[in-house]
Coordinates of C-alpha atoms in Angstrom, one line a residue:
M1 CA 0.0 0.0 0.0
R2 CA 1.4 3.4 -1.0
V3 CA 0.8 6.6 1.0
P4 CA 0.8 9.8 -1.0
L5 CA 3.7 12.1 -0.2
S6 CA 1.5 15.0 0.7
R7 CA -0.4 12.9 3.3
F8 CA 2.9 11.7 4.8
I9 CA 4.2 15.3 5.2
T10 CA 0.9 16.3 6.8
I11 CA 1.2 13.5 9.4
C12 CA 4.8 14.5 10.3
L13 CA 3.8 18.1 10.8
I14 CA 1.0 17.1 13.1
L15 CA 3.2 14.9 15.2
S16 CA 5.8 17.7 15.4
L17 CA 3.3 20.2 16.6
L18 CA 2.0 17.8 19.2
A19 CA 5.5 17.2 20.6
I20 CA 6.2 20.9 20.7
S21 CA 3.0 21.6 22.5
T22 CA 3.7 18.8 25.0
N23 CA 7.1 20.3 25.8
E24 CA 5.6 23.7 26.2
V25 CA 3.0 22.4 28.6
K26 CA 5.7 20.6 30.5
A27 CA 7.9 23.7 30.6
Q28 CA 4.9 25.7 31.8
K29 CA 4.3 23.3 34.7
S30 CA 8.0 23.1 35.8
P31 CA 9.5 25.8 38.0
L32 CA 12.1 28.0 36.3
I33 CA 15.1 29.8 38.0
T34 CA 17.0 32.5 36.2
G35 CA 19.5 35.1 37.4
T36 CA 22.8 36.9 37.0
V37 CA 26.0 36.9 39.0
Q38 CA 28.1 40.0 39.4
D39 CA 31.0 41.2 41.5
E40 CA 30.9 44.1 43.9
N41 CA 31.5 46.6 41.1
G42 CA 28.6 45.3 39.0
K43 CA 30.8 43.4 36.5
P44 CA 29.3 40.1 35.3
L45 CA 31.2 37.0 36.5
P46 CA 31.4 34.0 34.1
N47 CA 31.9 30.3 35.0
V48 CA 30.3 30.7 38.4
S49 CA 28.9 27.4 39.7
I50 CA 25.2 27.5 40.4
I51 CA 24.1 24.5 42.5
I52 CA 20.6 23.9 43.6
L53 CA 19.7 21.7 46.6
N54 CA 16.2 20.5 47.5
E55 CA 14.8 20.5 51.0
N56 CA 16.4 17.1 51.6
G57 CA 19.9 18.4 50.9
T58 CA 20.2 16.6 47.5
I59 CA 21.7 18.3 44.5
V60 CA 18.9 18.5 41.9
S61 CA 20.5 20.7 39.3
R62 CA 23.7 22.6 38.6
T63 CA 25.1 24.8 35.9
K64 CA 27.6 27.6 35.2
T65 CA 27.1 31.2 34.2
N66 CA 27.8 32.3 30.7
S67 CA 30.1 35.1 29.6
Q68 CA 27.4 37.6 30.6
G69 CA 27.1 36.1 34.1
K70 CA 23.6 34.8 33.4
F71 CA 22.1 31.4 34.1
N72 CA 18.7 29.6 33.9
L73 CA 17.6 26.2 35.2
I74 CA 14.4 24.2 34.9
L75 CA 13.4 22.1 37.9
N76 CA 11.3 19.0 38.0
K77 CA 8.7 19.9 40.6
E78 CA 7.7 22.6 43.0
G79 CA 9.3 22.8 46.5
A80 CA 11.8 24.6 48.7
Y81 CA 15.2 25.0 47.2
S82 CA 18.7 26.4 48.3
I83 CA 20.7 28.1 45.5
Y84 CA 24.4 28.4 45.9
A85 CA 26.7 30.5 43.8
L86 CA 30.4 29.5 44.1
L87 CA 33.5 30.8 42.3
D88 CA 37.1 30.0 42.8
K89 CA 40.2 30.5 40.7
S90 CA 42.8 27.8 40.4
S91 CA 45.6 30.4 40.3
T92 CA 45.3 31.2 44.1
K93 CA 45.6 29.0 47.1
G94 CA 42.5 30.3 48.8
V95 CA 38.9 30.6 47.7
D96 CA 38.5 33.9 45.8
Y97 CA 34.9 34.7 46.5
V98 CA 32.7 34.2 49.5
P99 CA 29.9 31.7 48.7
S100 CA 26.5 33.2 48.3
L101 CA 23.2 31.5 49.2
R102 CA 19.5 32.2 48.3
K103 CA 16.6 30.2 49.6
T104 CA 13.2 30.1 47.9
Y105 CA 10.0 28.1 47.5
L106 CA 8.9 27.6 43.9
H107 CA 5.4 26.6 42.8
A108 CA 4.6 24.6 39.6
G109 CA 5.0 26.9 36.5
S110 CA 6.5 29.8 38.5
T111 CA 9.7 31.6 37.6
A112 CA 12.2 33.1 40.1
S113 CA 15.0 35.5 39.2
F114 CA 17.9 36.2 41.4
N115 CA 20.8 38.6 41.2
F116 CA 23.9 37.3 43.1
I117 CA 26.6 39.8 44.1
L118 CA 29.8 37.9 45.1
K119 CA 32.2 39.5 47.5
K120 CA 35.9 39.0 47.3
G121 CA 37.1 36.4 49.8
A122 CA 40.1 34.8 51.5
T123 CA 40.5 31.5 53.3
I124 CA 41.4 30.4 56.8
L125 CA 42.2 26.7 57.3
F126 CA 42.2 25.5 60.9
E127 CA 44.6 22.8 61.9
G128 CA 45.1 20.7 65.0
D129 CA 42.5 19.5 67.4
A130 CA 40.4 21.2 70.0
R131 CA 40.6 19.1 73.2
F132 CA 38.5 19.0 76.4
I133 CA 40.2 19.1 79.8
E134 CA 37.3 17.1 81.3
T135 CA 38.2 13.9 79.3
G136 CA 41.4 14.7 77.4
K137 CA 39.6 13.8 74.2
A138 CA 39.6 15.8 71.0
A139 CA 36.4 17.3 69.5
N140 CA 34.8 15.5 66.5
Y141 CA 32.4 18.3 65.6
Y142 CA 33.4 21.8 64.5
R143 CA 31.2 24.8 63.6
F144 CA 32.6 28.2 62.6
T145 CA 30.8 31.5 62.4
V146 CA 32.2 34.6 60.7
T147 CA 31.5 38.0 62.2
C148 CA 32.5 41.3 60.6
L149 CA 33.8 44.0 63.0
N150 CA 33.5 47.3 61.1
A151 CA 30.7 46.6 58.5
S152 CA 27.6 44.5 58.2
L153 CA 27.7 41.5 55.8
S154 CA 25.0 40.8 53.3
E155 CA 22.5 38.2 54.5
N156 CA 23.1 36.3 51.3
L157 CA 26.7 35.6 52.1
V158 CA 27.6 32.3 53.8
T159 CA 28.9 32.9 57.3
I160 CA 28.6 29.4 58.8
Y161 CA 31.1 26.7 58.0
G162 CA 32.1 23.3 59.4
N163 CA 30.4 20.0 60.2
G164 CA 26.8 19.5 59.1
T165 CA 26.7 22.5 56.7
D166 CA 25.8 22.0 53.1
L167 CA 29.2 23.2 52.0
A168 CA 31.0 20.5 53.9
K169 CA 28.4 17.7 53.7
I170 CA 27.3 18.1 50.1
L171 CA 29.5 20.5 48.2
G172 CA 32.9 19.0 49.2
F173 CA 34.3 21.8 51.3
N174 CA 36.9 21.0 54.0
E175 CA 35.2 20.9 57.4
R176 CA 38.0 23.1 58.8
L177 CA 37.9 25.6 56.0
V178 CA 36.4 29.0 56.4
V179 CA 35.9 31.7 53.7
I180 CA 36.0 35.3 55.0
P181 CA 35.4 38.5 53.1
A182 CA 38.7 40.0 51.8
D183 CA 40.2 43.3 53.1
I184 CA 37.7 43.4 56.0
K185 CA 38.4 42.9 59.7
V186 CA 36.6 39.8 60.9
I187 CA 36.6 37.4 63.9
I188 CA 35.5 33.8 64.0
T189 CA 33.4 32.1 66.7
A190 CA 34.2 28.4 67.0
F191 CA 31.8 25.8 68.5
V192 CA 33.4 22.5 69.1
Q193 CA 31.8 19.4 70.5
D194 CA 32.6 15.8 71.5
T195 CA 29.4 14.0 70.5
Q196 CA 30.3 10.8 72.3
D197 CA 30.7 12.4 75.8
N198 CA 28.3 15.3 75.1
L199 CA 30.9 17.9 75.8
S200 CA 31.0 21.3 74.1
D201 CA 32.9 24.5 74.1
A202 CA 32.7 27.9 72.3
F203 CA 35.5 30.4 71.9
T204 CA 36.4 33.4 69.8
I205 CA 39.3 33.3 67.4
K206 CA 40.7 36.8 66.8
G207 CA 44.2 36.2 65.4
K208 CA 47.4 37.7 66.7
V209 CA 46.3 41.4 66.4
G210 CA 42.7 40.9 67.5
Y211 CA 41.1 40.2 64.1
F212 CA 41.8 38.7 60.7
K213 CA 42.2 40.8 57.5
L214 CA 43.4 39.0 54.4
S215 CA 43.6 40.0 50.7
Q216 CA 41.7 38.2 48.0
G217 CA 42.7 34.6 47.3
K218 CA 45.0 34.3 50.3
M219 CA 45.0 31.3 52.6
L220 CA 46.0 31.4 56.3
H221 CA 46.7 28.3 58.3
V222 CA 45.7 28.7 62.0
D223 CA 46.4 26.3 64.8
I224 CA 43.1 25.9 66.6
R225 CA 44.9 24.3 69.6
E226 CA 46.1 27.8 70.7
Y227 CA 42.5 29.2 71.1
S228 CA 41.1 25.9 72.5
L229 CA 43.8 26.0 75.2
K230 CA 43.0 29.6 76.0
S231 CA 39.4 28.6 76.5
N232 CA 40.4 25.6 78.7
L233 CA 42.7 27.9 80.7
E234 CA 39.8 30.3 81.4
K235 CA 37.6 27.3 82.4
L236 CA 40.4 25.9 84.7
T237 CA 40.9 29.4 86.3
Q238 CA 37.2 29.7 87.2
I239 CA 37.2 26.2 88.7
L240 CA 40.4 26.8 90.6
D241 CA 39.0 30.1 92.0
S242 CA 35.8 28.4 93.1
S243 CA 37.9 25.6 94.8
F244 CA 40.0 28.2 96.7
L245 CA 36.8 29.8 98.0
L246 CA 35.5 26.4 99.1
L247 CA 38.9 25.8 100.8
K248 CA 38.7 29.1 102.6
D249 CA 35.2 28.3 103.9
A250 CA 36.4 24.9 105.1
E251 CA 39.4 26.5 106.9
D252 CA 37.2 29.2 108.5
A253 CA 34.8 26.5 109.7
G254 CA 37.7 24.7 111.4
F255 CA 38.1 21.6 109.1
L256 CA 41.5 20.2 108.6
V257 CA 42.1 20.6 104.9
T258 CA 45.9 20.2 104.6
V259 CA 45.8 17.7 101.8
E260 CA 43.3 19.7 99.8
S261 CA 45.3 22.9 100.3
R262 CA 48.4 21.1 99.0
D263 CA 46.6 19.7 95.9
L264 CA 45.2 23.1 95.0
S265 CA 48.6 24.6 95.4
D266 CA 50.0 22.0 93.0
A267 CA 47.2 22.7 90.5
Y268 CA 48.0 26.4 90.7
N269 CA 51.7 25.8 90.0
L270 CA 50.8 23.6 87.0
L271 CA 48.5 26.4 85.8
S272 CA 51.4 28.9 86.0
S273 CA 53.8 26.5 84.3
S274 CA 51.3 25.9 81.5
L275 CA 51.2 29.6 80.8
V276 CA 55.0 29.5 80.2
S277 CA 54.6 26.5 77.8
M278 CA 51.8 28.4 76.1
R279 CA 54.0 31.3 75.3
K280 CA 56.6 28.9 73.8
E281 CA 53.8 27.4 71.6
L282 CA 54.3 24.0 73.2
Y283 CA 50.6 23.2 72.9
D284 CA 50.7 19.5 73.7
E285 CA 52.8 20.1 76.8
T286 CA 50.4 22.9 77.8
F287 CA 47.4 20.7 77.5
A288 CA 49.1 17.9 79.6
K289 CA 49.7 20.4 82.4
I290 CA 46.3 21.9 82.5
R291 CA 44.7 18.5 82.2
N292 CA 46.6 17.4 85.3
A293 CA 45.7 20.6 87.1
Y294 CA 42.1 20.1 86.2
L295 CA 42.1 16.6 87.7
L296 CA 43.6 17.8 90.9
T297 CA 41.2 20.8 91.1
H298 CA 38.1 18.7 90.2
N299 CA 38.8 16.0 92.7
T300 CA 39.5 18.5 95.4
M301 CA 36.4 20.5 94.7
N302 CA 34.2 17.4 94.7
Y303 CA 35.7 16.3 98.0
L304 CA 35.1 19.7 99.7
Q305 CA 31.6 19.8 98.4
G306 CA 31.0 16.3 99.8
L307 CA 32.6 17.3 103.1
F308 CA 30.1 20.2 103.5
Q309 CA 27.1 18.0 102.5
M310 CA 28.1 15.1 104.9
S311 CA 28.8 17.5 107.8
S312 CA 25.5 19.2 107.4
R313 CA 23.6 15.9 107.4
L314 CA 25.6 14.6 110.3
V315 CA 24.7 17.7 112.4
L316 CA 21.0 17.0 111.9
I317 CA 21.2 13.3 112.9
L318 CA 23.5 13.5 116.0
P319 CA 20.9 15.1 118.4
F320 CA 19.0 11.8 118.5
F321 CA 22.2 10.0 119.5
F322 CA 23.1 12.7 122.1
I323 CA 19.7 12.4 123.9
F324 CA 20.1 8.6 124.0
L325 CA 23.7 9.0 125.5
A326 CA 22.5 11.5 128.1
S327 CA 19.6 9.3 129.1
A328 CA 21.9 6.3 129.5
I329 CA 24.4 8.2 131.6
A330 CA 21.7 9.6 133.8
Y331 CA 20.2 6.2 134.4
L332 CA 23.6 4.9 135.5
I333 CA 24.4 7.6 138.0
T334 CA 20.9 8.3 139.5
E335 CA 18.1 6.4 140.9
K336 CA 14.9 6.6 139.0
E337 CA 12.7 6.7 142.1
N338 CA 14.4 9.9 143.5
Y339 CA 12.5 13.2 143.0
I340 CA 13.0 16.8 143.9
E341 CA 10.1 18.7 145.4
I342 CA 10.0 22.4 144.7
L343 CA 7.6 24.5 146.8
M344 CA 6.0 27.3 144.9
R345 CA 4.9 30.7 146.4
G346 CA 1.3 29.5 146.4
R347 CA 2.5 26.6 148.6
K348 CA 2.0 24.2 145.7
K349 CA 4.5 21.4 145.4
F350 CA 6.2 20.8 142.1
T351 CA 7.9 17.4 141.7
I352 CA 10.6 16.6 139.1
S353 CA 12.6 13.4 138.7
I354 CA 16.3 13.7 139.4
N355 CA 16.9 11.3 136.4
L356 CA 15.0 13.6 134.1
L357 CA 16.8 16.7 135.3
V358 CA 20.2 15.0 135.0
T359 CA 19.3 13.8 131.5
L360 CA 18.4 17.4 130.4
I361 CA 21.5 18.9 131.9
L362 CA 23.7 16.3 130.2
Y363 CA 21.9 16.6 126.9
I364 CA 22.3 20.4 126.9
L365 CA 26.0 20.0 127.9
I366 CA 26.9 17.5 125.2
F367 CA 25.0 19.3 122.5
T368 CA 26.6 22.6 123.4
L369 CA 30.1 21.1 123.4
F370 CA 29.3 19.5 120.0
Y371 CA 28.0 22.8 118.6
L372 CA 31.1 24.7 119.7
L373 CA 33.7 22.1 118.8
Y374 CA 32.4 20.4 115.6
P375 CA 33.2 22.4 112.4
G376 CA 30.1 21.1 110.6
S377 CA 27.9 23.1 113.1
R378 CA 29.2 26.3 111.7
I379 CA 28.1 25.5 108.1
A380 CA 24.6 24.2 109.0
S381 CA 21.6 26.4 109.4
K382 CA 20.8 27.2 113.0
A383 CA 17.0 27.0 112.7
P384 CA 16.9 23.4 111.4
L385 CA 19.5 22.4 114.0
M386 CA 17.5 23.7 116.9
V387 CA 14.3 22.1 115.5
M388 CA 16.0 18.7 115.3
A389 CA 17.3 19.2 118.9
F390 CA 13.8 19.8 120.3
I391 CA 12.4 16.9 118.2
A392 CA 15.0 14.5 119.6
L393 CA 14.1 15.7 123.1
A394 CA 10.4 15.2 122.5
L395 CA 10.8 11.8 121.0
W396 CA 12.9 10.7 123.9
R397 CA 10.3 11.8 126.4
V398 CA 7.6 10.0 124.5
A399 CA 9.7 6.9 124.4
A400 CA 10.4 7.1 128.2
I401 CA 6.6 7.1 128.8
I402 CA 5.5 4.5 126.3
L403 CA 8.3 1.9 126.4
P404 CA 7.9 0.9 130.1
R405 CA 4.2 0.2 129.4
I406 CA 5.1 -1.9 126.3
L407 CA 7.7 -3.8 128.2
S408 CA 5.6 -4.4 131.3
E409 CA 5.4 -7.9 132.6
R410 CA 2.6 -10.1 131.4
K411 CA 2.2 -13.6 132.8
G412 CA 2.6 -16.3 130.2
E413 CA 0.7 -19.6 130.3
S414 CA 3.5 -22.0 129.6
R415 CA 6.4 -20.2 131.4
S416 CA 6.9 -18.4 134.6
I417 CA 8.8 -15.4 133.2
Q418 CA 8.6 -13.6 129.9
F419 CA 11.6 -12.8 127.7
K420 CA 11.0 -9.1 127.9
S421 CA 11.1 -9.3 131.7
A422 CA 14.3 -11.3 131.6
I423 CA 15.9 -8.5 129.6
I424 CA 14.7 -5.9 132.1
I425 CA 16.0 -7.9 135.1
A426 CA 19.4 -8.4 133.4
F427 CA 19.7 -4.8 132.6
S428 CA 18.7 -3.8 136.1
L429 CA 21.3 -6.1 137.6
A430 CA 24.0 -4.6 135.3
C431 CA 23.0 -1.1 136.3
R432 CA 23.2 -1.9 140.0
N433 CA 26.6 -3.5 139.5
L434 CA 27.8 -0.3 137.7
R435 CA 26.4 1.9 140.5
K436 CA 28.6 0.1 143.0
R437 CA 31.6 1.2 141.0
R438 CA 30.6 4.8 140.3
L439 CA 34.2 6.2 139.8
R440 CA 35.1 3.5 137.3
T441 CA 31.8 4.0 135.5
I442 CA 32.2 7.7 135.3
L443 CA 35.7 7.3 133.9
N444 CA 34.5 4.9 131.3
L445 CA 31.7 7.2 130.3
I446 CA 34.2 10.0 129.9
N447 CA 36.3 7.7 127.6
I448 CA 33.2 6.9 125.6
I449 CA 32.4 10.6 125.1
V450 CA 35.9 11.3 124.0
L451 CA 35.9 8.4 121.6
I452 CA 32.5 9.5 120.2
F453 CA 33.7 13.0 119.5
G454 CA 36.9 11.7 118.0
L455 CA 35.0 9.4 115.8
I456 CA 32.7 12.3 114.7
T457 CA 35.7 14.4 113.9
F458 CA 37.9 11.9 112.1
T459 CA 35.1 10.4 110.0
S460 CA 34.6 13.9 108.5
I461 CA 38.1 14.3 107.1
A462 CA 40.5 12.3 105.0
P463 CA 43.0 9.9 106.7
G464 CA 46.0 12.1 105.8
Y465 CA 44.9 15.1 107.8
G466 CA 47.2 16.1 110.6
L467 CA 49.8 13.6 109.5
V468 CA 53.2 14.1 108.0
T469 CA 53.1 12.7 104.5
Q470 CA 55.9 11.8 102.2
I471 CA 55.8 10.6 98.6
L472 CA 57.7 7.3 98.2
N473 CA 58.8 6.9 94.6
P474 CA 58.4 3.3 93.4
A475 CA 61.2 1.4 91.8
I476 CA 59.4 1.7 88.5
S477 CA 58.0 5.2 87.8
I478 CA 54.2 5.1 87.1
D479 CA 54.1 8.7 85.7
A480 CA 54.9 7.4 82.2
L481 CA 54.9 4.1 80.5
L482 CA 56.8 2.9 77.5
I483 CA 54.7 0.7 75.2
R484 CA 56.3 -1.0 72.3
S485 CA 55.4 -3.7 69.8
V486 CA 58.0 -6.5 69.5
P487 CA 58.2 -7.8 65.9
P488 CA 58.3 -11.6 65.2
F489 CA 61.6 -13.2 65.5
K490 CA 63.6 -13.2 62.2
S491 CA 61.1 -11.0 60.6
G492 CA 63.8 -8.9 59.0
L493 CA 62.2 -5.6 60.0
S494 CA 64.2 -2.9 61.7
F495 CA 61.1 -0.9 62.7
F496 CA 57.7 -2.3 63.8
S497 CA 55.1 0.3 64.5
L498 CA 52.1 0.2 66.8
P499 CA 48.7 -0.2 65.2
Q500 CA 47.0 3.2 64.6
S501 CA 43.8 1.8 66.2
F502 CA 45.7 1.1 69.4
I503 CA 47.2 4.6 69.5
T504 CA 43.7 6.1 69.0
W505 CA 42.3 3.9 71.8
L506 CA 45.2 5.0 74.0
K507 CA 44.5 8.7 73.4
N508 CA 40.9 8.3 74.5
Q509 CA 41.7 6.8 77.9
P510 CA 40.8 9.2 80.8
N511 CA 44.1 8.9 82.6
V512 CA 46.3 9.5 79.6
S513 CA 47.3 13.2 79.3
L514 CA 50.1 13.1 76.8
I515 CA 51.4 10.6 74.2
S516 CA 54.8 10.9 72.6
L517 CA 55.4 8.7 69.6
K518 CA 58.9 7.2 69.3
A519 CA 60.6 5.1 66.6
E520 CA 63.6 3.0 67.4
N521 CA 65.4 0.3 65.4
I522 CA 65.7 -3.2 66.7
P523 CA 69.3 -3.8 67.9
L524 CA 71.3 -5.7 65.4
E525 CA 74.8 -7.3 65.5
R526 CA 75.9 -5.3 62.5
P527 CA 75.6 -1.5 61.9
I528 CA 72.4 -0.4 60.2
G529 CA 74.1 2.2 58.1
I530 CA 77.2 4.3 57.3
L531 CA 77.6 8.1 57.2
H532 CA 80.2 9.6 55.0
T533 CA 81.8 12.9 56.0
K534 CA 83.2 15.5 53.6
D535 CA 86.7 14.3 54.5
G536 CA 85.9 10.8 53.2
K537 CA 85.7 9.3 56.7
E538 CA 83.0 6.7 57.5
I539 CA 80.9 6.7 60.6
T540 CA 79.0 3.6 61.4
V541 CA 75.4 4.1 62.6
E542 CA 74.5 1.5 65.3
G543 CA 71.0 2.8 65.9
V544 CA 68.4 5.4 65.1
I545 CA 65.8 7.0 67.4
G546 CA 62.9 9.1 66.1
V547 CA 61.2 11.2 68.7
T548 CA 58.7 13.9 69.1
V549 CA 61.0 16.8 69.9
C550 CA 58.9 18.7 72.5
N551 CA 57.5 15.7 74.3
E552 CA 60.7 13.6 74.6
T553 CA 62.3 16.0 76.9
R554 CA 59.5 15.5 79.5
F555 CA 59.7 11.7 79.3
T556 CA 63.4 10.8 79.0
R557 CA 65.3 14.1 79.5
I558 CA 67.1 13.3 76.2
H559 CA 68.3 16.8 75.9
R560 CA 70.7 16.3 78.8
I561 CA 73.0 14.0 76.9
V562 CA 73.8 16.4 74.1
V563 CA 77.6 17.1 74.0
G564 CA 77.8 19.7 71.3
G565 CA 75.4 22.4 70.1
S566 CA 71.8 22.4 71.4
Y567 CA 68.9 20.0 71.5
L568 CA 66.6 19.9 68.5
Q569 CA 64.0 22.7 68.4
P570 CA 60.5 22.0 67.1
V571 CA 61.4 23.4 63.6
S572 CA 65.0 22.2 63.3
Y573 CA 64.4 18.8 61.8
T574 CA 67.4 18.9 59.4
H575 CA 70.0 18.7 62.2
L576 CA 71.6 15.6 63.6
T577 CA 72.4 15.2 67.3
L578 CA 75.1 12.8 68.6
P579 CA 75.2 11.7 72.3
T580 CA 78.3 10.8 74.2
N581 CA 77.7 7.0 74.1

């Protein structure tokens, strides 16, 4: 069957029109984004990367501006979008323009137009780790915020960098990289966090002169350890000041706090020494010192707070024991049946038991001595203490009336004497025996009171108080440990390194404040190498030791064996040091 040419052409035209109309309808339903990118002087910027993210943080479209700085993008559906404009030149080390961000919501068939003005930028790259004195661990989350000092930044410029941002998570920026406006004074606020232990810290990074001011495209490397240490030093200073105030309150109250005073003095000396190390830029050594100072201060502060809490509670409990002690002493030295008759003016007789009177006098005497001598009485509130004293007295009086009735003899059916009555008879016989030896009984009671007050005092302080203490160094020092991995026999390896996973685990231990890596060859019967001098002489090398320059002096005092010149400095890695043997 043949189809006429004219009919075939007509069908093709109809299909083309249908395809065009379908695309137009589809284009009308899809959101459209257009715009231009210019610099601060209004000059169009070509080759600017335009990246669009949806509300889930996924890249949905990207393009580059043309020679006139223009761009347009068709999106698939309506929704909330983030539009980034990024430009960097490969000829410079840093990022040349500050990233710009626009956020918008596009409906189906709508068109949005944006005009990006990119500001000249420079880059700061933070190196090192921010650490926490509470645990000694390094932060694993960093967030940086840029603040301008003399001018306000456009709200479209990106000022937040670090973990969790779109730039680092999606667009491939380094998590420690911050882009700042060029030729403008800025400061940076850092927020660091250890997500495992839920520790965080915030501090301001101001540079050597109090701010950062860089020209376009420049990159500055900044050691974040310096500013993290300054923040930790401020935190330690506040804790140390609070601890000294607690120590003074304890001394004013009369507590023996010799050990705590010595520990806080040691912590203060470590703090002073850390400031010297800080000025020398020995950051690892500085952190080790303030970490040790923090442990001393924190433990001392916790103990002092516990001492105050325990003393306050003990003061409120002891009145009940005092009334029992006074009643027992009165019962031993007086007869319960003896009374004193007091004749009033109206010729009315007032009778009071001698036992009751002696109990009250002894209770008041013991309580007064306790209040005057025990340091915890000075930190407790007087009102609750007086209330507990009267409550103890009232409960004792109630018990003195009720207990005799409860313990009164009742005849049993199957036995001639009850168990309660036997206890009363035995106690009465013991009391009569003690009354026959009154002097010995009084002396024993005095000894008991002295022992009780001694027990109260010495259970409120540490065992080392009032004693002469001396540190006995063990045969093997426990301040530092040498950990090495021994290679298999006949392995042929001169160096055998520790696994990186073990080093990471060791750094996270709470009692580890400083780690100094060290490389040392396995001893061999033959030299491991030969050095040739300019004169043609040969020097056999029997061993090689690789150390961390700053830390090794603290561990092994290796700088003391240098015979010529000076020990290696942190930057002089090209020198060779020879010991005497």
